[in-house]
Amino acid sequence: MVPLMHLVRRLGRQRLVSASILLGVGLAVALGVAVPLVTGALAALSLRTSITTLTPAVRNIQLFRTPAPFDPSLQAHIRQQLGSLLAADYRMSYLPTVYGQPAAPRPNRQVRLRTQEGLADHIVVTARASQPASTPAPGDCQPHGSTFPVLVSAEQLQASTLAVGDHVCVDGKISVMIAGNFVPKDPTDQYWFNDQRPIIGESPPGPTITTLIVVLMLNDDDFNTIWLRWYGNELVAHFFRGFVQSSAITLDTVDDVANHLDALRAEFKAVSSSPIVMQTGLEDAITTFETRFQLLESVLFALFLLLVSLAMIYVVLVGTLATQQQEGEIALLRSRGGSARQVLLVQICQSLVLAIPSAV
């Protein structure tokens, strides 16, 4: 009876030791799996935060050039390079700010002639002029052609001294008529690029002038006619505005996005005849994220090594304790002629017999 109880206690101790060793190994493996998962989750959260906290004007992409416009082939190339990152885009162009003199005895206003691709699809014309377009402008302002119809936003029209039907002499040589006013169909539409300056007016370049610049919207054909006839190629500014699809920037694609942006910027700088300037905060946001991610990886990797080292030390200590408890049995086996190999084989078999049920 006593030898049987001794055997039971011995097996119980060894089973406890085996379970302890398995617990230590399992802890190390769990840490090895959990740390990369936590790192990935934190990285994804950090990337999403870095992108979504940018204001739309910075998160999106704006390309600027003068005097050459963005021709269809160049636009197609830009869309191809940006790929799924680009959700939508539009073009706009404007001429320098000049003075407009209304036909009626009203004060001159700072005005800007501007066109915007697709504008007609995103506005509602709320009032139209009833006066004929042939009404003479002040000072015989149309020596080279007829009067050009323009639209003004309802908000600007209300804040200015102009009215629908007014004829205005722009820059002393271009006759335009305010053919109507408009309001946006949806002010929150991403078409506006978070920039509704055609609606609310444009801020003047100097700090001493407080009145907004009145934006006179033309169609593309009239804008190009005025640009080429009176201003030449050196004064017009062209923009290509692209809306970034934030969901397209993930941990798997962030490096590819950064490479495409770098390649585009380098390609634009190489255009010597009419350089293109790319304005976006995406590159800085991605660089900031990568710097933070590298720091996060370093900290979590150091923590991982520390925890795994502690788990391995625990396994070694428990294994050493188990070996010390069996020193007497090992000495007895060796004294009866057992070789070191046979003793090791017995220990391995005994550990497996105990470890497999413990793991189960």
mmCIF file of C-alpha atoms in Angstrom, residues 25-339:
data_model
loop_
_atom_site.group_PDB
_atom_site.id
_atom_site.type_symbol
_atom_site.label_atom_id
_atom_site.label_comp_id
_atom_site.label_asym_id
_atom_site.label_seq_id
_atom_site.Cartn_x
_atom_site.Cartn_y
_atom_site.Cartn_z
ATOM 1 C CA VAL A 25 5.433 27.242 -23.097
ATOM 2 C CA GLY A 26 1.798 28.092 -23.865
ATOM 3 C CA LEU A 27 2.261 31.570 -22.397
ATOM 4 C CA ALA A 28 5.290 32.175 -24.605
ATOM 5 C CA VAL A 29 3.416 30.989 -27.713
ATOM 6 C CA ALA A 30 0.379 33.118 -26.821
ATOM 7 C CA LEU A 31 2.593 36.172 -26.485
ATOM 8 C CA GLY A 32 4.177 35.381 -29.843
ATOM 9 C CA VAL A 33 0.731 35.366 -31.460
ATOM 10 C CA ALA A 34 -0.857 38.221 -29.493
ATOM 11 C CA VAL A 35 1.877 40.818 -29.900
ATOM 12 C CA PRO A 36 1.782 40.883 -33.754
ATOM 13 C CA LEU A 37 -2.031 41.018 -33.642
ATOM 14 C CA VAL A 38 -1.980 43.923 -31.205
ATOM 15 C CA THR A 39 0.687 45.665 -33.266
ATOM 16 C CA GLY A 40 -1.399 45.325 -36.430
ATOM 17 C CA ALA A 41 -4.553 46.576 -34.732
ATOM 18 C CA LEU A 42 -2.788 49.604 -33.243
ATOM 19 C CA ALA A 43 -1.107 50.349 -36.570
ATOM 20 C CA ALA A 44 -4.421 50.226 -38.445
ATOM 21 C CA LEU A 45 -6.010 52.533 -35.860
ATOM 22 C CA SER A 46 -3.092 54.950 -36.041
ATOM 23 C CA LEU A 47 -3.191 55.048 -39.853
ATOM 24 C CA ARG A 48 -6.942 55.615 -39.950
ATOM 25 C CA THR A 49 -6.623 58.400 -37.359
ATOM 26 C CA SER A 50 -3.741 60.048 -39.246
ATOM 27 C CA ILE A 51 -5.800 60.206 -42.452
ATOM 28 C CA THR A 52 -9.244 61.066 -41.106
ATOM 29 C CA THR A 53 -8.009 63.892 -38.879
ATOM 30 C CA LEU A 54 -6.735 65.793 -41.921
ATOM 31 C CA THR A 55 -9.017 68.530 -43.174
ATOM 32 C CA PRO A 56 -10.514 67.805 -46.619
ATOM 33 C CA ALA A 57 -8.459 70.566 -48.235
ATOM 34 C CA VAL A 58 -5.277 68.859 -47.004
ATOM 35 C CA ARG A 59 -6.390 65.228 -47.291
ATOM 36 C CA ASN A 60 -7.362 65.629 -50.942
ATOM 37 C CA ILE A 61 -5.012 66.263 -53.849
ATOM 38 C CA GLN A 62 -4.779 69.525 -55.775
ATOM 39 C CA LEU A 63 -2.537 70.017 -58.795
ATOM 40 C CA PHE A 64 -1.708 73.539 -59.967
ATOM 41 C CA ARG A 65 -0.031 74.767 -63.113
ATOM 42 C CA THR A 66 0.254 77.860 -65.299
ATOM 43 C CA PRO A 67 -0.042 78.660 -68.151
ATOM 44 C CA ALA A 68 -0.811 75.303 -69.821
ATOM 45 C CA PRO A 69 -4.107 73.599 -68.892
ATOM 46 C CA PHE A 70 -4.596 69.978 -67.869
ATOM 47 C CA ASP A 71 -5.327 68.386 -71.233
ATOM 48 C CA PRO A 72 -7.384 65.149 -71.409
ATOM 49 C CA SER A 73 -4.341 62.904 -71.861
ATOM 50 C CA LEU A 74 -2.651 64.369 -68.785
ATOM 51 C CA GLN A 75 -5.839 63.988 -66.760
ATOM 52 C CA ALA A 76 -6.113 60.340 -67.826
ATOM 53 C CA HIS A 77 -2.487 59.772 -66.818
ATOM 54 C CA ILE A 78 -3.061 61.319 -63.386
ATOM 55 C CA ARG A 79 -6.152 59.171 -62.803
ATOM 56 C CA GLN A 80 -4.254 56.070 -63.879
ATOM 57 C CA GLN A 81 -1.363 56.808 -61.527
ATOM 58 C CA LEU A 82 -3.602 57.484 -58.532
ATOM 59 C CA GLY A 83 -5.835 54.496 -59.288
ATOM 60 C CA SER A 84 -8.305 53.510 -56.576
ATOM 61 C CA LEU A 85 -7.005 56.310 -54.335
ATOM 62 C CA LEU A 86 -8.960 58.814 -56.442
ATOM 63 C CA ALA A 87 -12.724 58.780 -55.876
ATOM 64 C CA ALA A 88 -13.619 61.756 -58.132
ATOM 65 C CA ASP A 89 -12.082 64.907 -59.593
ATOM 66 C CA TYR A 90 -12.790 68.115 -61.483
ATOM 67 C CA ARG A 91 -10.866 70.943 -63.145
ATOM 68 C CA MET A 92 -11.096 74.684 -62.595
ATOM 69 C CA SER A 93 -9.359 77.739 -64.023
ATOM 70 C CA TYR A 94 -9.392 81.432 -63.195
ATOM 71 C CA LEU A 95 -7.953 84.712 -64.350
ATOM 72 C CA PRO A 96 -6.366 87.387 -62.130
ATOM 73 C CA THR A 97 -8.505 89.572 -59.905
ATOM 74 C CA VAL A 98 -9.498 92.768 -61.696
ATOM 75 C CA TYR A 99 -12.056 95.565 -61.268
ATOM 76 C CA GLY A 100 -15.531 95.374 -62.700
ATOM 77 C CA GLN A 101 -17.492 98.563 -63.508
ATOM 78 C CA PRO A 102 -21.287 98.102 -63.628
ATOM 79 C CA ALA A 103 -23.302 100.024 -66.214
ATOM 80 C CA ALA A 104 -25.455 101.612 -63.521
ATOM 81 C CA PRO A 105 -23.892 104.236 -61.233
ATOM 82 C CA ARG A 106 -22.603 101.697 -58.715
ATOM 83 C CA PRO A 107 -19.161 101.338 -57.142
ATOM 84 C CA ASN A 108 -16.563 99.190 -58.824
ATOM 85 C CA ARG A 109 -16.119 95.698 -57.468
ATOM 86 C CA GLN A 110 -13.190 93.352 -57.407
ATOM 87 C CA VAL A 111 -14.159 90.464 -59.664
ATOM 88 C CA ARG A 112 -12.598 87.242 -60.873
ATOM 89 C CA LEU A 113 -13.489 85.417 -64.075
ATOM 90 C CA ARG A 114 -13.583 81.714 -63.439
ATOM 91 C CA THR A 115 -14.750 78.409 -64.892
ATOM 92 C CA GLN A 116 -15.268 75.068 -63.179
ATOM 93 C CA GLU A 117 -15.796 71.751 -64.887
ATOM 94 C CA GLY A 118 -19.131 70.138 -64.093
ATOM 95 C CA LEU A 119 -20.442 73.189 -62.211
ATOM 96 C CA ALA A 120 -23.761 73.179 -64.100
ATOM 97 C CA ASP A 121 -24.506 69.658 -62.827
ATOM 98 C CA HIS A 122 -24.149 70.726 -59.197
ATOM 99 C CA ILE A 123 -26.022 74.043 -59.054
ATOM 100 C CA VAL A 124 -29.574 75.339 -59.451
ATOM 101 C CA VAL A 125 -30.053 78.659 -61.239
ATOM 102 C CA THR A 126 -32.577 80.511 -59.094
ATOM 103 C CA ALA A 127 -32.947 83.693 -61.150
ATOM 104 C CA ARG A 128 -32.295 84.590 -64.785
ATOM 105 C CA ALA A 129 -31.814 87.923 -66.495
ATOM 106 C CA SER A 130 -34.641 89.290 -68.614
ATOM 107 C CA GLN A 131 -32.541 91.959 -70.290
ATOM 108 C CA PRO A 132 -31.096 91.156 -73.727
ATOM 109 C CA ALA A 133 -27.416 90.401 -73.907
ATOM 110 C CA SER A 134 -26.922 93.130 -76.523
ATOM 111 C CA THR A 135 -27.436 95.964 -74.026
ATOM 112 C CA PRO A 136 -24.321 98.154 -74.271
ATOM 113 C CA ALA A 137 -21.785 98.019 -71.480
ATOM 114 C CA PRO A 138 -20.275 101.142 -69.891
ATOM 115 C CA GLY A 139 -17.696 102.917 -71.972
ATOM 116 C CA ASP A 140 -18.208 100.799 -75.105
ATOM 117 C CA CYS A 141 -16.522 97.853 -73.395
ATOM 118 C CA GLN A 142 -16.966 95.315 -76.207
ATOM 119 C CA PRO A 143 -14.805 96.368 -79.163
ATOM 120 C CA HIS A 144 -13.871 92.777 -80.010
ATOM 121 C CA GLY A 145 -17.134 90.870 -79.616
ATOM 122 C CA SER A 146 -20.455 90.442 -77.875
ATOM 123 C CA THR A 147 -21.238 90.425 -74.180
ATOM 124 C CA PHE A 148 -20.424 87.237 -72.290
ATOM 125 C CA PRO A 149 -23.085 85.803 -69.940
ATOM 126 C CA VAL A 150 -21.904 84.947 -66.420
ATOM 127 C CA LEU A 151 -23.440 83.457 -63.279
ATOM 128 C CA VAL A 152 -22.978 84.726 -59.733
ATOM 129 C CA SER A 153 -23.866 82.822 -56.587
ATOM 130 C CA ALA A 154 -26.998 84.001 -54.793
ATOM 131 C CA GLU A 155 -25.019 84.591 -51.611
ATOM 132 C CA GLN A 156 -22.461 86.824 -53.340
ATOM 133 C CA LEU A 157 -25.132 88.684 -55.225
ATOM 134 C CA GLN A 158 -26.979 89.467 -52.016
ATOM 135 C CA ALA A 159 -23.814 90.769 -50.361
ATOM 136 C CA SER A 160 -22.687 92.894 -53.309
ATOM 137 C CA THR A 161 -24.090 95.900 -55.153
ATOM 138 C CA LEU A 162 -24.656 93.871 -58.315
ATOM 139 C CA ALA A 163 -27.952 92.472 -59.564
ATOM 140 C CA VAL A 164 -29.134 89.929 -62.095
ATOM 141 C CA GLY A 165 -29.253 91.613 -65.512
ATOM 142 C CA ASP A 166 -26.412 94.051 -64.779
ATOM 143 C CA HIS A 167 -23.809 94.622 -67.462
ATOM 144 C CA VAL A 168 -20.279 94.917 -66.125
ATOM 145 C CA CYS A 169 -17.119 96.063 -67.840
ATOM 146 C CA VAL A 170 -14.355 93.816 -66.527
ATOM 147 C CA ASP A 171 -10.830 95.160 -66.534
ATOM 148 C CA GLY A 172 -11.957 98.000 -68.799
ATOM 149 C CA LYS A 173 -12.251 95.783 -71.873
ATOM 150 C CA ILE A 174 -14.467 92.717 -71.356
ATOM 151 C CA SER A 175 -18.224 93.117 -71.366
ATOM 152 C CA VAL A 176 -20.161 90.577 -69.289
ATOM 153 C CA MET A 177 -23.789 90.342 -68.234
ATOM 154 C CA ILE A 178 -24.992 88.723 -65.007
ATOM 155 C CA ALA A 179 -27.340 86.232 -66.621
ATOM 156 C CA GLY A 180 -28.452 84.622 -63.376
ATOM 157 C CA ASN A 181 -27.574 83.531 -59.885
ATOM 158 C CA PHE A 182 -27.202 80.031 -58.487
ATOM 159 C CA VAL A 183 -27.173 77.955 -55.331
ATOM 160 C CA PRO A 184 -25.585 74.505 -54.864
ATOM 161 C CA LYS A 185 -27.820 71.453 -55.141
ATOM 162 C CA ASP A 186 -25.994 69.943 -52.182
ATOM 163 C CA PRO A 187 -23.437 72.099 -50.303
ATOM 164 C CA THR A 188 -21.964 68.977 -48.674
ATOM 165 C CA ASP A 189 -21.287 67.330 -52.039
ATOM 166 C CA GLN A 190 -17.621 66.368 -52.263
ATOM 167 C CA TYR A 191 -17.596 68.006 -55.686
ATOM 168 C CA TRP A 192 -16.899 71.295 -53.916
ATOM 169 C CA PHE A 193 -13.672 69.922 -52.451
ATOM 170 C CA ASN A 194 -14.707 71.566 -49.175
ATOM 171 C CA ASP A 195 -14.047 74.827 -50.998
ATOM 172 C CA GLN A 196 -17.225 76.759 -51.803
ATOM 173 C CA ARG A 197 -15.518 79.994 -52.784
ATOM 174 C CA PRO A 198 -17.677 80.271 -55.924
ATOM 175 C CA ILE A 199 -20.610 80.313 -53.483
ATOM 176 C CA ILE A 200 -19.364 82.537 -50.693
ATOM 177 C CA GLY A 201 -16.830 84.624 -52.633
ATOM 178 C CA GLU A 202 -13.050 84.612 -52.532
ATOM 179 C CA SER A 203 -10.904 86.305 -49.936
ATOM 180 C CA PRO A 204 -8.822 89.219 -51.247
ATOM 181 C CA PRO A 205 -5.046 88.764 -51.396
ATOM 182 C CA GLY A 206 -4.245 91.764 -49.226
ATOM 183 C CA PRO A 207 -5.032 92.265 -45.516
ATOM 184 C CA THR A 208 -6.191 95.849 -46.032
ATOM 185 C CA ILE A 209 -9.233 94.899 -48.161
ATOM 186 C CA THR A 210 -12.135 93.327 -46.306
ATOM 187 C CA THR A 211 -14.694 92.876 -49.104
ATOM 188 C CA LEU A 212 -14.911 89.512 -50.800
ATOM 189 C CA ILE A 213 -13.971 89.127 -54.448
ATOM 190 C CA VAL A 214 -17.060 88.498 -56.598
ATOM 191 C CA VAL A 215 -16.598 85.374 -58.689
ATOM 192 C CA LEU A 216 -18.120 85.517 -62.167
ATOM 193 C CA MET A 217 -18.628 81.990 -63.497
ATOM 194 C CA LEU A 218 -18.378 81.410 -67.255
ATOM 195 C CA ASN A 219 -18.697 78.320 -69.383
ATOM 196 C CA ASP A 220 -15.467 76.770 -70.686
ATOM 197 C CA ASP A 221 -15.762 78.127 -74.224
ATOM 198 C CA ASP A 222 -16.308 81.745 -73.146
ATOM 199 C CA PHE A 223 -13.544 81.479 -70.555
ATOM 200 C CA ASN A 224 -11.053 80.174 -73.127
ATOM 201 C CA THR A 225 -12.052 82.892 -75.581
ATOM 202 C CA ILE A 226 -11.440 85.656 -73.014
ATOM 203 C CA TRP A 227 -8.222 84.060 -71.821
ATOM 204 C CA LEU A 228 -6.671 83.674 -75.272
ATOM 205 C CA ARG A 229 -7.926 86.994 -76.653
ATOM 206 C CA TRP A 230 -7.047 89.373 -73.839
ATOM 207 C CA TYR A 231 -4.716 87.726 -71.360
ATOM 208 C CA GLY A 232 -2.508 85.257 -73.210
ATOM 209 C CA ASN A 233 -1.062 82.160 -71.594
ATOM 210 C CA GLU A 234 0.904 83.701 -68.771
ATOM 211 C CA LEU A 235 -1.884 84.856 -66.423
ATOM 212 C CA VAL A 236 -4.361 81.972 -66.208
ATOM 213 C CA ALA A 237 -4.169 79.466 -63.333
ATOM 214 C CA HIS A 238 -5.346 75.878 -63.845
ATOM 215 C CA PHE A 239 -6.198 73.384 -61.105
ATOM 216 C CA PHE A 240 -6.934 69.676 -61.052
ATOM 217 C CA ARG A 241 -8.701 68.732 -57.830
ATOM 218 C CA GLY A 242 -8.986 65.113 -56.774
ATOM 219 C CA PHE A 243 -10.997 63.633 -53.909
ATOM 220 C CA VAL A 244 -9.109 60.968 -51.976
ATOM 221 C CA GLN A 245 -10.905 57.777 -51.031
ATOM 222 C CA SER A 246 -9.611 57.333 -47.475
ATOM 223 C CA SER A 247 -10.689 53.680 -47.296
ATOM 224 C CA ALA A 248 -8.181 52.900 -50.057
ATOM 225 C CA ILE A 249 -5.275 53.716 -47.704
ATOM 226 C CA THR A 250 -4.676 50.631 -45.560
ATOM 227 C CA LEU A 251 -1.667 48.929 -44.008
ATOM 228 C CA ASP A 252 -1.362 46.808 -47.151
ATOM 229 C CA THR A 253 -1.503 49.765 -49.551
ATOM 230 C CA VAL A 254 0.084 52.642 -47.622
ATOM 231 C CA ASP A 255 3.572 52.006 -49.051
ATOM 232 C CA ASP A 256 2.168 51.762 -52.577
ATOM 233 C CA VAL A 257 0.257 55.025 -52.114
ATOM 234 C CA ALA A 258 3.377 56.801 -50.867
ATOM 235 C CA ASN A 259 5.405 55.469 -53.813
ATOM 236 C CA HIS A 260 2.796 56.636 -56.343
ATOM 237 C CA LEU A 261 2.656 60.117 -54.792
ATOM 238 C CA ASP A 262 6.458 60.378 -54.781
ATOM 239 C CA ALA A 263 6.612 59.216 -58.398
ATOM 240 C CA LEU A 264 3.982 61.766 -59.456
ATOM 241 C CA ARG A 265 5.743 64.594 -57.651
ATOM 242 C CA ALA A 266 9.069 63.693 -59.263
ATOM 243 C CA GLU A 267 7.386 63.409 -62.666
ATOM 244 C CA PHE A 268 5.728 66.815 -62.293
ATOM 245 C CA LYS A 269 9.003 68.487 -61.329
ATOM 246 C CA ALA A 270 10.568 67.149 -64.521
ATOM 247 C CA VAL A 271 8.036 69.027 -66.685
ATOM 248 C CA SER A 272 10.059 72.086 -67.622
ATOM 249 C CA SER A 273 7.679 73.881 -70.007
ATOM 250 C CA SER A 274 4.790 74.215 -67.532
ATOM 251 C CA PRO A 275 5.674 72.715 -64.128
ATOM 252 C CA ILE A 276 2.921 71.146 -62.039
ATOM 253 C CA VAL A 277 2.780 71.738 -58.286
ATOM 254 C CA MET A 278 1.114 69.016 -56.211
ATOM 255 C CA GLN A 279 -0.557 70.197 -53.002
ATOM 256 C CA THR A 280 -1.601 67.541 -50.491
ATOM 257 C CA GLY A 281 -0.957 66.621 -46.874
ATOM 258 C CA LEU A 282 -1.135 62.877 -47.496
ATOM 259 C CA GLU A 283 2.615 62.424 -47.830
ATOM 260 C CA ASP A 284 3.334 64.156 -44.508
ATOM 261 C CA ALA A 285 0.563 62.147 -42.819
ATOM 262 C CA ILE A 286 1.971 58.857 -44.176
ATOM 263 C CA THR A 287 5.517 59.798 -43.133
ATOM 264 C CA THR A 288 4.297 60.686 -39.627
ATOM 265 C CA PHE A 289 2.416 57.387 -39.407
ATOM 266 C CA GLU A 290 5.437 55.355 -40.519
ATOM 267 C CA THR A 291 7.646 57.064 -37.940
ATOM 268 C CA ARG A 292 5.126 56.374 -35.165
ATOM 269 C CA PHE A 293 4.615 52.804 -36.382
ATOM 270 C CA GLN A 294 8.347 52.067 -36.277
ATOM 271 C CA LEU A 295 8.494 53.399 -32.721
ATOM 272 C CA LEU A 296 5.452 51.313 -31.761
ATOM 273 C CA GLU A 297 7.009 48.196 -33.285
ATOM 274 C CA SER A 298 10.243 48.765 -31.367
ATOM 275 C CA VAL A 299 8.448 49.191 -28.039
ATOM 276 C CA LEU A 300 6.176 46.173 -28.521
ATOM 277 C CA PHE A 301 9.062 44.010 -29.756
ATOM 278 C CA ALA A 302 11.103 44.899 -26.679
ATOM 279 C CA LEU A 303 8.099 44.064 -24.491
ATOM 280 C CA PHE A 304 7.616 40.799 -26.390
ATOM 281 C CA LEU A 305 11.241 39.773 -25.848
ATOM 282 C CA LEU A 306 10.991 40.601 -22.157
ATOM 283 C CA LEU A 307 7.815 38.574 -21.611
ATOM 284 C CA VAL A 308 9.020 35.596 -23.649
ATOM 285 C CA SER A 309 12.336 35.632 -21.767
ATOM 286 C CA LEU A 310 10.458 35.568 -18.455
ATOM 287 C CA ALA A 311 8.326 32.666 -19.704
ATOM 288 C CA MET A 312 11.409 30.713 -20.795
ATOM 289 C CA ILE A 313 13.136 31.374 -17.470
ATOM 290 C CA TYR A 314 10.029 30.019 -15.760
ATOM 291 C CA VAL A 315 10.142 26.864 -17.901
ATOM 292 C CA VAL A 316 13.843 26.366 -17.172
ATOM 293 C CA LEU A 317 13.361 26.818 -13.428
ATOM 294 C CA VAL A 318 10.460 24.362 -13.330
ATOM 295 C CA GLY A 319 12.420 21.867 -15.423
ATOM 296 C CA THR A 320 15.435 22.201 -13.129
ATOM 297 C CA LEU A 321 13.198 21.612 -10.100
ATOM 298 C CA ALA A 322 11.765 18.495 -11.729
ATOM 299 C CA THR A 323 15.263 17.167 -12.448
ATOM 300 C CA GLN A 324 16.403 17.785 -8.890
ATOM 301 C CA GLN A 325 13.405 15.858 -7.556
ATOM 302 C CA GLN A 326 14.469 12.812 -9.561
ATOM 303 C CA GLU A 327 18.191 12.825 -8.758
ATOM 304 C CA GLY A 328 17.806 9.823 -6.444
ATOM 305 C CA GLU A 329 15.999 7.754 -9.070
ATOM 306 C CA ILE A 330 18.560 8.688 -11.719
ATOM 307 C CA ALA A 331 21.420 7.672 -9.406
ATOM 308 C CA LEU A 332 19.667 4.327 -8.708
ATOM 309 C CA LEU A 333 19.285 3.604 -12.426
ATOM 310 C CA ARG A 334 22.902 4.453 -13.104
ATOM 311 C CA SER A 335 24.100 2.247 -10.220
ATOM 312 C CA ARG A 336 22.219 -0.713 -11.714
ATOM 313 C CA GLY A 337 24.057 -0.383 -15.034
ATOM 314 C CA GLY A 338 21.830 2.060 -16.921
ATOM 315 C CA SER A 339 23.684 4.228 -19.445
#
